[in-house]
Amino acid sequence: AAAARREMRAEVFAQAGPVAARLAAAGESLRSIANTLNADGITTPMGSQWQAQSVKRLLTATDSRLS
């Protein structure tokens, strides 16, 4: 079960991470990024709607993976 969660998280991050990073680089707010991800039908790893705090965690995780 843990492996499946990790795989799902990796898939979501691979899909949402680049979108969020591009929008953040363009100066969009966390709330705006969350709204875009939700409008595009991209859910969080738990299948929920994006919130500003979950976008912040996504961007932090994406930054650490690029470093």
PDB file of N, CA, C and O in Angstrom:
ATOM      1  N   ALA A   1       0.823  -1.191   0.000  1.00  0.00           N
ATOM      2  CA  ALA A   1       0.000   0.000   0.000  1.00  0.00           C
ATOM      3  C   ALA A   1       0.868   1.256   0.000  1.00  0.00           C
ATOM      4  O   ALA A   1       0.551   2.221  -0.682  1.00  0.00           O
ATOM      5  N   ALA A   2       1.934   1.229   0.772  1.00  0.00           N
ATOM      6  CA  ALA A   2       2.819   2.399   0.833  1.00  0.00           C
ATOM      7  C   ALA A   2       3.484   2.636  -0.516  1.00  0.00           C
ATOM      8  O   ALA A   2       3.633   3.780  -0.950  1.00  0.00           O
ATOM      9  N   ALA A   3       3.852   1.566  -1.189  1.00  0.00           N
ATOM     10  CA  ALA A   3       4.485   1.702  -2.504  1.00  0.00           C
ATOM     11  C   ALA A   3       3.505   2.300  -3.511  1.00  0.00           C
ATOM     12  O   ALA A   3       3.886   3.138  -4.336  1.00  0.00           O
ATOM     13  N   ALA A   4       2.253   1.902  -3.418  1.00  0.00           N
ATOM     14  CA  ALA A   4       1.235   2.441  -4.322  1.00  0.00           C
ATOM     15  C   ALA A   4       1.024   3.924  -4.072  1.00  0.00           C
ATOM     16  O   ALA A   4       0.857   4.706  -5.024  1.00  0.00           O
ATOM     17  N   ARG A   5       1.046   4.344  -2.804  1.00  0.00           N
ATOM     18  CA  ARG A   5       0.901   5.764  -2.478  1.00  0.00           C
ATOM     19  C   ARG A   5       2.081   6.571  -3.008  1.00  0.00           C
ATOM     20  O   ARG A   5       1.910   7.671  -3.537  1.00  0.00           O
ATOM     21  N   ARG A   6       3.281   6.017  -2.857  1.00  0.00           N
ATOM     22  CA  ARG A   6       4.469   6.706  -3.371  1.00  0.00           C
ATOM     23  C   ARG A   6       4.394   6.852  -4.889  1.00  0.00           C
ATOM     24  O   ARG A   6       4.746   7.892  -5.447  1.00  0.00           O
ATOM     25  N   GLU A   7       3.931   5.796  -5.563  1.00  0.00           N
ATOM     26  CA  GLU A   7       3.815   5.836  -7.017  1.00  0.00           C
ATOM     27  C   GLU A   7       2.774   6.882  -7.443  1.00  0.00           C
ATOM     28  O   GLU A   7       3.008   7.654  -8.369  1.00  0.00           O
ATOM     29  N   MET A   8       1.636   6.912  -6.744  1.00  0.00           N
ATOM     30  CA  MET A   8       0.596   7.884  -7.047  1.00  0.00           C
ATOM     31  C   MET A   8       1.110   9.301  -6.823  1.00  0.00           C
ATOM     32  O   MET A   8       0.888  10.199  -7.639  1.00  0.00           O
ATOM     33  N   ARG A   9       1.826   9.500  -5.727  1.00  0.00           N
ATOM     34  CA  ARG A   9       2.387  10.824  -5.427  1.00  0.00           C
ATOM     35  C   ARG A   9       3.360  11.250  -6.520  1.00  0.00           C
ATOM     36  O   ARG A   9       3.329  12.391  -6.981  1.00  0.00           O
ATOM     37  N   ALA A  10       4.204  10.331  -6.955  1.00  0.00           N
ATOM     38  CA  ALA A  10       5.170  10.646  -8.006  1.00  0.00           C
ATOM     39  C   ALA A  10       4.462  11.012  -9.307  1.00  0.00           C
ATOM     40  O   ALA A  10       4.881  11.943 -10.006  1.00  0.00           O
ATOM     41  N   GLU A  11       3.379  10.309  -9.632  1.00  0.00           N
ATOM     42  CA  GLU A  11       2.627  10.608 -10.847  1.00  0.00           C
ATOM     43  C   GLU A  11       1.998  11.999 -10.776  1.00  0.00           C
ATOM     44  O   GLU A  11       2.057  12.767 -11.737  1.00  0.00           O
ATOM     45  N   VAL A  12       1.381  12.305  -9.630  1.00  0.00           N
ATOM     46  CA  VAL A  12       0.749  13.616  -9.466  1.00  0.00           C
ATOM     47  C   VAL A  12       1.802  14.716  -9.530  1.00  0.00           C
ATOM     48  O   VAL A  12       1.613  15.737 -10.198  1.00  0.00           O
ATOM     49  N   PHE A  13       2.928  14.522  -8.849  1.00  0.00           N
ATOM     50  CA  PHE A  13       3.986  15.533  -8.860  1.00  0.00           C
ATOM     51  C   PHE A  13       4.543  15.719 -10.265  1.00  0.00           C
ATOM     52  O   PHE A  13       4.846  16.838 -10.665  1.00  0.00           O
ATOM     53  N   ALA A  14       4.652  14.631 -11.031  1.00  0.00           N
ATOM     54  CA  ALA A  14       5.157  14.742 -12.402  1.00  0.00           C
ATOM     55  C   ALA A  14       4.195  15.532 -13.274  1.00  0.00           C
ATOM     56  O   ALA A  14       4.611  16.267 -14.172  1.00  0.00           O
ATOM     57  N   GLN A  15       2.899  15.410 -13.000  1.00  0.00           N
ATOM     58  CA  GLN A  15       1.888  16.132 -13.778  1.00  0.00           C
ATOM     59  C   GLN A  15       1.712  17.563 -13.287  1.00  0.00           C
ATOM     60  O   GLN A  15       1.695  18.501 -14.080  1.00  0.00           O
ATOM     61  N   ALA A  16       1.575  17.742 -11.981  1.00  0.00           N
ATOM     62  CA  ALA A  16       1.264  19.060 -11.418  1.00  0.00           C
ATOM     63  C   ALA A  16       2.508  19.925 -11.209  1.00  0.00           C
ATOM     64  O   ALA A  16       2.421  21.149 -11.309  1.00  0.00           O
ATOM     65  N   GLY A  17       3.634  19.312 -10.910  1.00  0.00           N
ATOM     66  CA  GLY A  17       4.854  20.056 -10.592  1.00  0.00           C
ATOM     67  C   GLY A  17       5.275  21.050 -11.653  1.00  0.00           C
ATOM     68  O   GLY A  17       5.466  22.239 -11.355  1.00  0.00           O
ATOM     69  N   PRO A  18       5.402  20.618 -12.909  1.00  0.00           N
ATOM     70  CA  PRO A  18       5.822  21.569 -13.951  1.00  0.00           C
ATOM     71  C   PRO A  18       4.822  22.704 -14.161  1.00  0.00           C
ATOM     72  O   PRO A  18       5.217  23.849 -14.385  1.00  0.00           O
ATOM     73  N   VAL A  19       3.537  22.396 -14.073  1.00  0.00           N
ATOM     74  CA  VAL A  19       2.508  23.428 -14.239  1.00  0.00           C
ATOM     75  C   VAL A  19       2.633  24.453 -13.114  1.00  0.00           C
ATOM     76  O   VAL A  19       2.666  25.665 -13.349  1.00  0.00           O
ATOM     77  N   ALA A  20       2.722  23.957 -11.882  1.00  0.00           N
ATOM     78  CA  ALA A  20       2.823  24.846 -10.720  1.00  0.00           C
ATOM     79  C   ALA A  20       4.101  25.674 -10.768  1.00  0.00           C
ATOM     80  O   ALA A  20       4.076  26.877 -10.492  1.00  0.00           O
ATOM     81  N   ALA A  21       5.207  25.053 -11.136  1.00  0.00           N
ATOM     82  CA  ALA A  21       6.479  25.778 -11.196  1.00  0.00           C
ATOM     83  C   ALA A  21       6.442  26.879 -12.254  1.00  0.00           C
ATOM     84  O   ALA A  21       6.922  27.994 -12.021  1.00  0.00           O
ATOM     85  N   ARG A  22       5.844  26.585 -13.403  1.00  0.00           N
ATOM     86  CA  ARG A  22       5.740  27.582 -14.476  1.00  0.00           C
ATOM     87  C   ARG A  22       4.881  28.763 -14.033  1.00  0.00           C
ATOM     88  O   ARG A  22       5.256  29.920 -14.231  1.00  0.00           O
ATOM     89  N   LEU A  23       3.756  28.457 -13.398  1.00  0.00           N
ATOM     90  CA  LEU A  23       2.869  29.534 -12.947  1.00  0.00           C
ATOM     91  C   LEU A  23       3.510  30.351 -11.822  1.00  0.00           C
ATOM     92  O   LEU A  23       3.364  31.578 -11.778  1.00  0.00           O
ATOM     93  N   ALA A  24       4.217  29.683 -10.917  1.00  0.00           N
ATOM     94  CA  ALA A  24       4.898  30.394  -9.830  1.00  0.00           C
ATOM     95  C   ALA A  24       5.976  31.313 -10.394  1.00  0.00           C
ATOM     96  O   ALA A  24       6.121  32.455  -9.952  1.00  0.00           O
ATOM     97  N   ALA A  25       6.718  30.828 -11.381  1.00  0.00           N
ATOM     98  CA  ALA A  25       7.767  31.644 -12.004  1.00  0.00           C
ATOM     99  C   ALA A  25       7.168  32.859 -12.707  1.00  0.00           C
ATOM    100  O   ALA A  25       7.816  33.902 -12.811  1.00  0.00           O
ATOM    101  N   ALA A  26       5.918  32.732 -13.159  1.00  0.00           N
ATOM    102  CA  ALA A  26       5.232  33.843 -13.827  1.00  0.00           C
ATOM    103  C   ALA A  26       4.615  34.813 -12.820  1.00  0.00           C
ATOM    104  O   ALA A  26       3.999  35.796 -13.208  1.00  0.00           O
ATOM    105  N   GLY A  27       4.778  34.504 -11.517  1.00  0.00           N
ATOM    106  CA  GLY A  27       4.295  35.411 -10.487  1.00  0.00           C
ATOM    107  C   GLY A  27       2.888  35.142  -9.987  1.00  0.00           C
ATOM    108  O   GLY A  27       2.321  35.958  -9.261  1.00  0.00           O
ATOM    109  N   GLU A  28       2.305  34.000 -10.365  1.00  0.00           N
ATOM    110  CA  GLU A  28       0.951  33.660  -9.911  1.00  0.00           C
ATOM    111  C   GLU A  28       0.964  33.345  -8.418  1.00  0.00           C
ATOM    112  O   GLU A  28       1.942  32.812  -7.893  1.00  0.00           O
ATOM    113  N   SER A  29      -0.130  33.654  -7.745  1.00  0.00           N
ATOM    114  CA  SER A  29      -0.255  33.347  -6.314  1.00  0.00           C
ATOM    115  C   SER A  29      -0.509  31.848  -6.128  1.00  0.00           C
ATOM    116  O   SER A  29      -0.907  31.152  -7.072  1.00  0.00           O
ATOM    117  N   LEU A  30      -0.277  31.377  -4.914  1.00  0.00           N
ATOM    118  CA  LEU A  30      -0.537  29.975  -4.608  1.00  0.00           C
ATOM    119  C   LEU A  30      -2.005  29.633  -4.859  1.00  0.00           C
ATOM    120  O   LEU A  30      -2.327  28.569  -5.384  1.00  0.00           O
ATOM    121  N   ARG A  31      -2.899  30.532  -4.473  1.00  0.00           N
ATOM    122  CA  ARG A  31      -4.349  30.320  -4.678  1.00  0.00           C
ATOM    123  C   ARG A  31      -4.660  30.222  -6.159  1.00  0.00           C
ATOM    124  O   ARG A  31      -5.430  29.375  -6.590  1.00  0.00           O
ATOM    125  N   SER A  32      -4.062  31.079  -6.972  1.00  0.00           N
ATOM    126  CA  SER A  32      -4.288  31.057  -8.413  1.00  0.00           C
ATOM    127  C   SER A  32      -3.776  29.756  -9.026  1.00  0.00           C
ATOM    128  O   SER A  32      -4.425  29.179  -9.907  1.00  0.00           O
ATOM    129  N   ILE A  33      -2.631  29.305  -8.566  1.00  0.00           N
ATOM    130  CA  ILE A  33      -2.075  28.039  -9.053  1.00  0.00           C
ATOM    131  C   ILE A  33      -3.013  26.897  -8.680  1.00  0.00           C
ATOM    132  O   ILE A  33      -3.305  26.016  -9.503  1.00  0.00           O
ATOM    133  N   ALA A  34      -3.515  26.905  -7.442  1.00  0.00           N
ATOM    134  CA  ALA A  34      -4.458  25.867  -7.003  1.00  0.00           C
ATOM    135  C   ALA A  34      -5.702  25.879  -7.891  1.00  0.00           C
ATOM    136  O   ALA A  34      -6.168  24.819  -8.328  1.00  0.00           O
ATOM    137  N   ASN A  35      -6.224  27.055  -8.174  1.00  0.00           N
ATOM    138  CA  ASN A  35      -7.407  27.160  -9.024  1.00  0.00           C
ATOM    139  C   ASN A  35      -7.151  26.604 -10.418  1.00  0.00           C
ATOM    140  O   ASN A  35      -8.004  25.930 -10.996  1.00  0.00           O
ATOM    141  N   THR A  36      -5.963  26.875 -10.963  1.00  0.00           N
ATOM    142  CA  THR A  36      -5.615  26.365 -12.296  1.00  0.00           C
ATOM    143  C   THR A  36      -5.523  24.847 -12.290  1.00  0.00           C
ATOM    144  O   THR A  36      -6.059  24.178 -13.181  1.00  0.00           O
ATOM    145  N   LEU A  37      -4.830  24.287 -11.292  1.00  0.00           N
ATOM    146  CA  LEU A  37      -4.711  22.825 -11.204  1.00  0.00           C
ATOM    147  C   LEU A  37      -6.094  22.183 -11.071  1.00  0.00           C
ATOM    148  O   LEU A  37      -6.383  21.176 -11.727  1.00  0.00           O
ATOM    149  N   ASN A  38      -6.947  22.765 -10.236  1.00  0.00           N
ATOM    150  CA  ASN A  38      -8.295  22.235 -10.059  1.00  0.00           C
ATOM    151  C   ASN A  38      -9.098  22.324 -11.356  1.00  0.00           C
ATOM    152  O   ASN A  38      -9.788  21.371 -11.732  1.00  0.00           O
ATOM    153  N   ALA A  39      -8.995  23.453 -12.052  1.00  0.00           N
ATOM    154  CA  ALA A  39      -9.724  23.636 -13.310  1.00  0.00           C
ATOM    155  C   ALA A  39      -9.250  22.654 -14.380  1.00  0.00           C
ATOM    156  O   ALA A  39     -10.034  22.222 -15.230  1.00  0.00           O
ATOM    157  N   ASP A  40      -7.958  22.295 -14.315  1.00  0.00           N
ATOM    158  CA  ASP A  40      -7.393  21.345 -15.281  1.00  0.00           C
ATOM    159  C   ASP A  40      -7.690  19.894 -14.904  1.00  0.00           C
ATOM    160  O   ASP A  40      -7.288  18.970 -15.612  1.00  0.00           O
ATOM    161  N   GLY A  41      -8.362  19.692 -13.771  1.00  0.00           N
ATOM    162  CA  GLY A  41      -8.722  18.337 -13.357  1.00  0.00           C
ATOM    163  C   GLY A  41      -7.586  17.552 -12.725  1.00  0.00           C
ATOM    164  O   GLY A  41      -7.659  16.329 -12.620  1.00  0.00           O
ATOM    165  N   ILE A  42      -6.545  18.242 -12.297  1.00  0.00           N
ATOM    166  CA  ILE A  42      -5.410  17.588 -11.638  1.00  0.00           C
ATOM    167  C   ILE A  42      -5.684  17.591 -10.143  1.00  0.00           C
ATOM    168  O   ILE A  42      -5.828  18.652  -9.542  1.00  0.00           O
ATOM    169  N   THR A  43      -5.774  16.408  -9.544  1.00  0.00           N
ATOM    170  CA  THR A  43      -6.045  16.321  -8.111  1.00  0.00           C
ATOM    171  C   THR A  43      -4.746  16.125  -7.335  1.00  0.00           C
ATOM    172  O   THR A  43      -3.711  15.791  -7.904  1.00  0.00           O
ATOM    173  N   THR A  44      -4.841  16.309  -6.020  1.00  0.00           N
ATOM    174  CA  THR A  44      -3.703  16.043  -5.135  1.00  0.00           C
ATOM    175  C   THR A  44      -3.460  14.532  -5.097  1.00  0.00           C
ATOM    176  O   THR A  44      -4.299  13.758  -5.567  1.00  0.00           O
ATOM    177  N   PRO A  45      -2.338  14.100  -4.526  1.00  0.00           N
ATOM    178  CA  PRO A  45      -2.098  12.656  -4.426  1.00  0.00           C
ATOM    179  C   PRO A  45      -3.211  11.902  -3.676  1.00  0.00           C
ATOM    180  O   PRO A  45      -3.420  10.716  -3.917  1.00  0.00           O
ATOM    181  N   MET A  46      -3.942  12.594  -2.815  1.00  0.00           N
ATOM    182  CA  MET A  46      -5.043  11.961  -2.084  1.00  0.00           C
ATOM    183  C   MET A  46      -6.366  12.084  -2.828  1.00  0.00           C
ATOM    184  O   MET A  46      -7.403  11.669  -2.331  1.00  0.00           O
ATOM    185  N   GLY A  47      -6.352  12.671  -4.011  1.00  0.00           N
ATOM    186  CA  GLY A  47      -7.559  12.803  -4.813  1.00  0.00           C
ATOM    187  C   GLY A  47      -8.415  14.005  -4.475  1.00  0.00           C
ATOM    188  O   GLY A  47      -9.558  14.097  -4.911  1.00  0.00           O
ATOM    189  N   SER A  48      -7.864  14.933  -3.713  1.00  0.00           N
ATOM    190  CA  SER A  48      -8.604  16.125  -3.284  1.00  0.00           C
ATOM    191  C   SER A  48      -8.332  17.302  -4.213  1.00  0.00           C
ATOM    192  O   SER A  48      -7.464  17.251  -5.082  1.00  0.00           O
ATOM    193  N   GLN A  49      -9.066  18.380  -3.955  1.00  0.00           N
ATOM    194  CA  GLN A  49      -8.836  19.639  -4.654  1.00  0.00           C
ATOM    195  C   GLN A  49      -7.575  20.296  -4.082  1.00  0.00           C
ATOM    196  O   GLN A  49      -7.258  20.120  -2.905  1.00  0.00           O
ATOM    197  N   TRP A  50      -6.882  21.037  -4.914  1.00  0.00           N
ATOM    198  CA  TRP A  50      -5.699  21.765  -4.465  1.00  0.00           C
ATOM    199  C   TRP A  50      -6.102  22.974  -3.641  1.00  0.00           C
ATOM    200  O   TRP A  50      -7.073  23.654  -3.951  1.00  0.00           O
ATOM    201  N   GLN A  51      -5.330  23.243  -2.598  1.00  0.00           N
ATOM    202  CA  GLN A  51      -5.445  24.431  -1.763  1.00  0.00           C
ATOM    203  C   GLN A  51      -4.091  25.140  -1.839  1.00  0.00           C
ATOM    204  O   GLN A  51      -3.097  24.549  -2.261  1.00  0.00           O
ATOM    205  N   ALA A  52      -4.040  26.380  -1.403  1.00  0.00           N
ATOM    206  CA  ALA A  52      -2.787  27.131  -1.443  1.00  0.00           C
ATOM    207  C   ALA A  52      -1.674  26.387  -0.699  1.00  0.00           C
ATOM    208  O   ALA A  52      -0.541  26.300  -1.192  1.00  0.00           O
ATOM    209  N   GLN A  53      -1.981  25.833   0.479  1.00  0.00           N
ATOM    210  CA  GLN A  53      -0.959  25.140   1.265  1.00  0.00           C
ATOM    211  C   GLN A  53      -0.454  23.878   0.561  1.00  0.00           C
ATOM    212  O   GLN A  53       0.737  23.581   0.609  1.00  0.00           O
ATOM    213  N   SER A  54      -1.327  23.152  -0.116  1.00  0.00           N
ATOM    214  CA  SER A  54      -0.883  21.957  -0.832  1.00  0.00           C
ATOM    215  C   SER A  54      -0.026  22.337  -2.035  1.00  0.00           C
ATOM    216  O   SER A  54       0.930  21.629  -2.367  1.00  0.00           O
ATOM    217  N   VAL A  55      -0.315  23.477  -2.670  1.00  0.00           N
ATOM    218  CA  VAL A  55       0.532  23.955  -3.767  1.00  0.00           C
ATOM    219  C   VAL A  55       1.902  24.341  -3.222  1.00  0.00           C
ATOM    220  O   VAL A  55       2.931  24.031  -3.832  1.00  0.00           O
ATOM    221  N   LYS A  56       1.931  24.976  -2.059  1.00  0.00           N
ATOM    222  CA  LYS A  56       3.211  25.343  -1.444  1.00  0.00           C
ATOM    223  C   LYS A  56       4.061  24.103  -1.186  1.00  0.00           C
ATOM    224  O   LYS A  56       5.259  24.086  -1.488  1.00  0.00           O
ATOM    225  N   ARG A  57       3.438  23.036  -0.663  1.00  0.00           N
ATOM    226  CA  ARG A  57       4.169  21.779  -0.434  1.00  0.00           C
ATOM    227  C   ARG A  57       4.655  21.179  -1.749  1.00  0.00           C
ATOM    228  O   ARG A  57       5.767  20.664  -1.837  1.00  0.00           O
ATOM    229  N   LEU A  58       3.802  21.240  -2.775  1.00  0.00           N
ATOM    230  CA  LEU A  58       4.181  20.725  -4.090  1.00  0.00           C
ATOM    231  C   LEU A  58       5.399  21.470  -4.624  1.00  0.00           C
ATOM    232  O   LEU A  58       6.350  20.858  -5.097  1.00  0.00           O
ATOM    233  N   LEU A  59       5.374  22.799  -4.545  1.00  0.00           N
ATOM    234  CA  LEU A  59       6.495  23.594  -5.051  1.00  0.00           C
ATOM    235  C   LEU A  59       7.768  23.332  -4.260  1.00  0.00           C
ATOM    236  O   LEU A  59       8.853  23.246  -4.851  1.00  0.00           O
ATOM    237  N   THR A  60       7.646  23.172  -2.953  1.00  0.00           N
ATOM    238  CA  THR A  60       8.815  22.859  -2.123  1.00  0.00           C
ATOM    239  C   THR A  60       9.393  21.513  -2.516  1.00  0.00           C
ATOM    240  O   THR A  60      10.610  21.360  -2.665  1.00  0.00           O
ATOM    241  N   ALA A  61       8.537  20.519  -2.708  1.00  0.00           N
ATOM    242  CA  ALA A  61       8.991  19.186  -3.098  1.00  0.00           C
ATOM    243  C   ALA A  61       9.605  19.203  -4.489  1.00  0.00           C
ATOM    244  O   ALA A  61      10.624  18.560  -4.737  1.00  0.00           O
ATOM    245  N   THR A  62       8.998  19.957  -5.398  1.00  0.00           N
ATOM    246  CA  THR A  62       9.515  20.058  -6.759  1.00  0.00           C
ATOM    247  C   THR A  62      10.882  20.726  -6.769  1.00  0.00           C
ATOM    248  O   THR A  62      11.796  20.264  -7.448  1.00  0.00           O
ATOM    249  N   ASP A  63      11.039  21.795  -5.969  1.00  0.00           N
ATOM    250  CA  ASP A  63      12.343  22.466  -5.864  1.00  0.00           C
ATOM    251  C   ASP A  63      13.408  21.528  -5.336  1.00  0.00           C
ATOM    252  O   ASP A  63      14.525  21.508  -5.824  1.00  0.00           O
ATOM    253  N   SER A  64      13.075  20.730  -4.323  1.00  0.00           N
ATOM    254  CA  SER A  64      14.075  19.844  -3.731  1.00  0.00           C
ATOM    255  C   SER A  64      14.468  18.730  -4.692  1.00  0.00           C
ATOM    256  O   SER A  64      15.586  18.264  -4.680  1.00  0.00           O
ATOM    257  N   ARG A  65      13.553  18.328  -5.557  1.00  0.00           N
ATOM    258  CA  ARG A  65      13.874  17.291  -6.534  1.00  0.00           C
ATOM    259  C   ARG A  65      14.777  17.817  -7.649  1.00  0.00           C
ATOM    260  O   ARG A  65      15.539  17.075  -8.242  1.00  0.00           O
ATOM    261  N   LEU A  66      14.666  19.119  -7.918  1.00  0.00           N
ATOM    262  CA  LEU A  66      15.489  19.721  -8.964  1.00  0.00           C
ATOM    263  C   LEU A  66      16.878  20.072  -8.471  1.00  0.00           C
ATOM    264  O   LEU A  66      17.781  20.257  -9.270  1.00  0.00           O
ATOM    265  N   SER A  67      17.046  20.173  -7.160  1.00  0.00           N
ATOM    266  CA  SER A  67      18.338  20.575  -6.588  1.00  0.00           C
ATOM    267  C   SER A  67      19.323  19.433  -6.564  1.00  0.00           C
ATOM    268  O   SER A  67      19.012  18.305  -6.559  1.00  0.00           O
TER     269      SER A  67
END
